[in-house]
Amino acid sequence: MKQKLLALVCALALVVSLAGCVISTPDTVGSLGGYEISSGLYLLAQYDAYQKAADLASSDQDAANVKAFLKQTITVDSDSGETATVSDYVARKTLENLQTYAATELRFDELGGQLTAEEEQQADSYAQQLMDQYGDTYKANGIGLETVQHFERILLKSNDLLTLVYGNGGETPVSDADLTEHLENNMVELAYYVIPLYNTSTYAFADDDQKAQMLSLAQTAVDTYTANAPTDNTDLQLSAFTQAVSSALPDIYAVLGSTPSDTNVQTELLGSSTLDSTFTQSGSADTIRNLAYGQAAAVQYSSYAMMLALRVDPLSVASLDDLRDQVITDMKTSELKTALSDYGASLENHLDTSAMNKLPMTKIVNK
């Protein structure tokens, strides 16, 4: 489940890299801290900034009408009520994006980072897939394969920086004790079954009564497991949970006239942010988060699916070394993002205003 979520997050990050073009563009728009910014990277940063502005548009604003939208005002902080014209907001966010790109590249080099041949191949392959799928849109916005490959490499370097900074032998390594504390207190290892709230043949969605019936049957399975759950033995807990749920699945699916297509339990280690973004139904994330090791629950976790889940001790199924990178990612991504932002803002700015003026935001295509 997490891999799919991460894949979705990565795909969205690349889709928003499409940017406006002009007939003739400069090769570069200057540099930040000695890091040269290509025109393609500038356009990518500018379009991403525009997309952030579009996300803040009110219902009566049309972000597809770029020239008109740029002149309008948006609320950029709902708590304080701060507003800004779209053009000013896009200009500011464009610079922030460029500073982060430059900071990522420079810090990666400073710490002796080097992408592996496999990572470079991964970047090129994914960039080509995006060109194959969104080629017409890319062409309309003046973005070529090389720019997409460049951006993919930045994403990989940003990920690798987590290890270069916080991993064993890194600049400021996280201790095993701190990693274990974060793992136990902020992450959740689940064994789970996902049950769609729709007929898997007709795709007809369950009504409220059917959802309630399915959840009731799922809760009965949880109660059956709980009544017989072994203590302090993950293998036995998994076996008992699997047996209780497998016996209940046919009846749960039958409520919608379906049959189980997969009765294999899945396992996944989830961070707090992933829990909140995945378990979108009210209270479902807290229900899962509050489970103790060996406890199970039945929840509707989204508008289209429910879940039968058992929380297990992550260190009973994998070693800390095996989980180290994933825990560091969950623990330190936000901190690294802030550090890169601060570092980028401190870089000496040698961006060329005349070059950037040849790549105006009014040329963005946003359909």
XYZ file of C-alpha atoms in Angstrom:
367
model
C 0.000 0.000 0.000
C 2.725 2.467 0.948
C 4.640 1.826 -2.282
C 1.530 2.700 -4.268
C 1.026 5.826 -2.219
C 4.630 6.830 -2.686
C 4.428 6.115 -6.411
C 1.350 8.327 -6.602
C 3.085 11.096 -4.697
C 6.142 10.897 -7.026
C 4.011 10.912 -10.180
C 2.122 14.006 -9.029
C 5.386 15.800 -8.258
C 6.571 15.229 -11.812
C 3.311 16.074 -13.519
C 3.379 19.547 -11.988
C 6.821 20.131 -13.507
C 5.262 21.085 -16.818
C 5.952 24.751 -17.546
C 5.315 27.587 -19.955
C 7.509 28.228 -22.948
C 8.439 30.880 -25.466
C 9.602 30.412 -29.019
C 13.215 31.248 -28.143
C 14.662 30.745 -24.671
C 18.037 31.442 -23.026
C 20.096 28.419 -22.077
C 20.368 29.518 -18.441
C 18.910 32.154 -16.151
C 21.988 32.660 -13.979
C 23.115 30.865 -10.836
C 22.528 30.375 -7.125
C 25.603 29.767 -5.004
C 27.557 28.894 -8.122
C 24.918 26.374 -9.228
C 23.796 27.199 -12.757
C 20.050 27.187 -13.372
C 18.953 26.026 -16.816
C 15.969 27.654 -18.482
C 14.135 24.331 -18.322
C 14.639 24.080 -14.566
C 13.476 27.669 -14.179
C 10.310 26.941 -16.132
C 9.698 23.836 -14.050
C 10.052 25.827 -10.822
C 7.778 28.550 -12.161
C 5.032 26.181 -13.206
C 5.159 24.336 -9.896
C 4.768 27.703 -8.163
C 1.784 28.473 -10.376
C 0.195 25.143 -9.449
C 0.565 26.010 -5.767
C -1.243 29.277 -6.463
C -3.953 27.437 -8.385
C -4.493 25.193 -5.373
C -5.284 28.325 -3.345
C -7.766 29.715 -5.874
C -11.308 30.341 -4.709
C -14.283 28.721 -6.414
C -14.916 31.789 -8.548
C -11.334 32.017 -9.844
C -10.245 30.260 -13.038
C -6.604 29.213 -12.907
C -6.847 27.952 -16.498
C -7.117 31.591 -17.608
C -3.494 32.289 -16.757
C -3.216 35.965 -17.659
C -6.362 36.878 -15.751
C -5.549 34.717 -12.741
C -2.070 36.225 -12.363
C -3.662 39.622 -11.703
C -6.005 38.317 -9.018
C -5.528 38.005 -5.258
C -5.429 34.767 -3.288
C -5.292 33.968 0.421
C -1.899 32.405 1.036
C -2.335 31.741 4.777
C -5.790 30.784 5.972
C -4.814 31.195 9.640
C -3.521 34.755 9.407
C -5.629 35.777 6.413
C -2.505 36.912 4.533
C -3.160 37.609 0.864
C -1.000 38.217 -2.207
C -1.440 38.793 -5.882
C -0.932 35.583 -7.812
C 1.962 37.005 -9.823
C 3.852 38.026 -6.658
C 3.162 34.671 -5.040
C 4.356 32.752 -8.115
C 7.534 34.835 -8.322
C 8.317 34.181 -4.650
C 7.593 30.465 -4.828
C 9.589 30.132 -8.057
C 12.661 31.512 -6.295
C 12.082 29.229 -3.307
C 11.847 26.210 -5.616
C 15.072 27.142 -7.379
C 16.827 27.658 -4.064
C 15.754 24.186 -2.927
C 16.900 22.589 -6.201
C 20.292 24.303 -5.907
C 20.638 23.479 -2.209
C 19.882 19.803 -2.886
C 22.501 19.549 -5.630
C 25.150 21.482 -3.695
C 24.666 19.633 -0.405
C 24.723 16.311 -2.250
C 28.087 17.214 -3.777
C 29.454 18.596 -0.486
C 28.736 15.294 1.255
C 30.324 13.230 -1.505
C 27.078 11.854 -2.843
C 26.956 10.053 -6.151
C 23.966 8.520 -7.859
C 24.406 4.884 -8.717
C 24.062 3.643 -12.279
C 20.818 2.007 -11.193
C 19.473 5.312 -9.854
C 20.406 7.144 -13.043
C 18.700 4.458 -15.093
C 15.648 4.756 -12.850
C 15.536 8.519 -13.400
C 15.878 8.174 -17.164
C 13.304 5.410 -17.363
C 10.701 7.258 -15.371
C 11.340 10.494 -17.257
C 10.803 8.669 -20.546
C 7.574 7.144 -19.258
C 6.323 10.620 -18.421
C 7.284 11.889 -21.859
C 5.479 8.967 -23.457
C 2.362 9.617 -21.404
C 2.302 13.413 -21.303
C 4.324 14.224 -24.403
C 1.796 16.571 -25.985
C 1.450 18.592 -22.814
C 5.184 18.755 -22.332
C 5.652 20.012 -25.867
C 2.966 22.645 -25.394
C 4.857 23.873 -22.339
C 8.374 23.719 -23.750
C 9.742 21.044 -21.438
C 12.009 18.396 -22.889
C 13.219 15.010 -21.783
C 16.518 16.374 -20.465
C 14.768 18.673 -17.999
C 12.540 15.886 -16.733
C 15.587 13.647 -16.283
C 17.339 16.456 -14.408
C 14.422 16.892 -12.056
C 14.196 13.153 -11.446
C 17.832 13.176 -10.396
C 17.154 16.005 -7.955
C 14.382 13.928 -6.379
C 16.728 10.968 -5.984
C 19.496 13.138 -4.537
C 17.077 14.626 -2.028
C 16.164 11.127 -0.892
C 19.808 10.044 -0.719
C 20.629 13.105 1.390
C 18.644 11.597 4.241
C 21.236 8.830 4.501
C 24.192 11.136 3.810
C 23.130 13.434 6.638
C 21.381 11.189 9.176
C 22.450 7.628 8.374
C 25.309 5.593 9.829
C 28.529 7.423 8.973
C 26.518 10.480 7.950
C 27.100 14.106 8.869
C 24.828 13.977 11.938
C 23.817 10.328 12.344
C 20.698 9.408 14.300
C 21.412 7.012 17.173
C 19.870 3.556 17.275
C 18.122 4.536 20.501
C 16.435 7.542 18.864
C 15.501 5.500 15.816
C 13.964 2.798 17.996
C 12.017 5.360 20.019
C 10.621 6.940 16.861
C 9.798 3.559 15.359
C 7.906 2.422 18.430
C 6.109 5.697 19.184
C 5.421 7.194 15.762
C 5.208 4.366 13.247
C 2.812 1.445 12.897
C 3.532 -2.002 11.487
C 0.283 -3.491 10.199
C -0.839 -6.855 8.939
C -4.042 -6.084 7.065
C -6.757 -6.989 4.617
C -8.357 -4.328 2.416
C -11.995 -4.920 1.478
C -13.539 -2.739 -1.248
C -16.869 -1.112 -0.458
C -18.157 -1.878 -3.936
C -19.042 -4.934 -5.965
C -15.816 -6.018 -7.641
C -17.658 -7.088 -10.800
C -20.261 -4.337 -11.274
C -18.464 -1.601 -9.273
C -21.758 -0.693 -7.615
C -20.947 1.023 -4.309
C -22.300 -0.106 -0.965
C -25.049 1.987 0.580
C -24.920 2.998 4.232
C -26.779 -0.091 5.429
C -24.474 -2.394 3.483
C -21.391 -0.634 4.834
C -22.702 -1.028 8.348
C -23.366 -4.728 7.779
C -19.899 -5.306 6.335
C -18.239 -3.473 9.220
C -20.312 -5.481 11.702
C -19.157 -8.746 10.155
C -15.576 -7.482 10.140
C -15.836 -6.531 13.808
C -17.092 -10.014 14.598
C -13.925 -11.383 12.997
C -11.847 -9.016 15.125
C -13.720 -10.138 18.247
C -13.103 -13.775 17.353
C -9.391 -13.082 16.974
C -9.241 -11.057 20.194
C -10.915 -13.812 22.206
C -8.241 -16.280 21.132
C -5.247 -14.007 20.496
C -1.892 -15.348 21.741
C 0.241 -12.912 23.733
C 3.832 -11.869 23.063
C 4.253 -13.990 19.955
C 3.900 -12.208 16.644
C 3.902 -15.349 14.516
C 1.057 -16.877 16.508
C -0.850 -13.590 16.480
C -0.533 -13.353 12.696
C -1.700 -16.936 12.320
C -4.738 -16.420 14.558
C -5.613 -13.127 12.859
C -5.333 -14.637 9.392
C -7.515 -17.569 10.360
C -10.242 -15.387 11.898
C -10.351 -12.969 8.955
C -10.125 -15.606 6.221
C -13.154 -17.340 7.692
C -15.126 -14.078 7.692
C -14.191 -12.715 4.249
C -16.711 -14.716 2.154
C -19.635 -13.411 4.226
C -18.323 -9.843 4.170
C -17.935 -9.858 0.376
C -21.310 -11.569 -0.041
C -23.087 -8.474 1.278
C -22.392 -6.881 -2.124
C -22.641 -10.109 -4.109
C -18.863 -10.354 -4.493
C -16.304 -13.004 -3.676
C -12.805 -12.469 -2.250
C -10.203 -12.243 -5.017
C -7.210 -12.289 -2.659
C -7.175 -13.780 0.817
C -3.489 -13.164 1.528
C -2.608 -10.848 4.398
C -0.394 -7.867 3.554
C 2.114 -6.182 5.851
C 3.376 -2.609 5.846
C 5.246 -0.183 8.095
C 3.505 3.197 8.048
C 4.649 6.559 9.338
C 2.358 9.041 11.029
C 1.869 11.220 7.948
C 1.093 8.174 5.821
C -1.466 7.032 8.363
C -3.217 10.389 8.248
C -3.208 10.587 4.459
C -4.359 6.972 4.018
C -6.938 6.642 6.772
C -9.081 9.560 5.671
C -12.363 8.597 7.340
C -12.942 10.429 10.621
C -11.202 8.732 13.542
C -9.851 5.791 11.555
C -6.201 6.884 11.754
C -6.443 7.358 15.523
C -8.086 3.958 15.916
C -5.150 2.294 14.168
C -2.556 4.460 15.899
C -3.941 3.612 19.341
C -3.742 -0.155 18.867
C -1.229 -1.948 21.064
C 0.953 -4.703 19.638
C -1.208 -7.751 19.024
C -4.480 -5.801 18.917
C -6.748 -5.713 15.859
C -9.456 -3.387 14.536
C -11.986 -3.095 11.724
C -12.302 0.388 10.221
C -13.605 2.127 7.144
C -10.398 3.880 6.176
C -11.565 5.680 3.032
C -14.731 6.354 1.078
C -14.201 3.235 -1.022
C -12.659 0.621 1.263
C -12.539 -0.840 4.741
C -9.697 -2.588 6.492
C -9.147 -5.380 8.974
C -5.799 -4.625 10.607
C -3.525 -6.149 13.220
C -0.750 -4.068 14.756
C 2.487 -5.983 15.287
C 5.873 -5.133 16.763
C 7.987 -4.011 13.770
C 11.173 -5.299 15.395
C 9.643 -8.756 15.622
C 9.445 -9.014 11.828
C 12.566 -7.051 10.787
C 15.808 -5.768 12.309
C 16.480 -2.095 12.982
C 19.145 -2.136 10.270
C 16.566 -3.396 7.785
C 14.187 -0.581 8.781
C 16.796 2.150 9.275
C 16.285 4.022 5.992
C 12.508 3.965 6.298
C 12.580 5.219 9.886
C 15.042 7.985 8.999
C 12.790 9.022 6.130
C 9.776 9.264 8.415
C 11.735 10.928 11.207
C 13.900 13.421 9.319
C 12.259 14.350 5.994
C 10.637 17.493 7.383
C 13.853 18.551 9.115
C 15.883 18.041 5.951
C 13.353 19.999 3.900
C 13.668 22.959 6.284
C 17.455 22.722 6.281
C 17.585 22.721 2.477
C 15.200 25.672 2.339
C 17.355 27.647 4.771
C 20.553 26.704 2.947
C 19.051 27.654 -0.395
C 17.947 31.041 0.916
C 21.519 31.740 2.038
C 23.034 31.098 -1.390
C 24.475 34.055 -3.260
C 21.948 35.068 -5.896
C 23.231 35.653 -9.408
C 19.985 35.073 -11.284
C 19.718 37.090 -14.502
C 16.580 39.213 -14.513
C 16.744 39.852 -18.247
C 16.948 36.109 -18.958
C 14.048 35.343 -16.628
C 11.971 38.054 -18.289
C 12.222 36.050 -21.512
C 10.415 33.217 -19.722
C 7.340 35.066 -18.420
C 4.738 33.363 -16.296
C 2.077 34.667 -18.663
C 3.196 31.973 -21.124
C 2.296 29.131 -18.773
C -0.196 26.670 -20.261
C -2.499 25.381 -17.526
C -5.254 23.207 -18.956
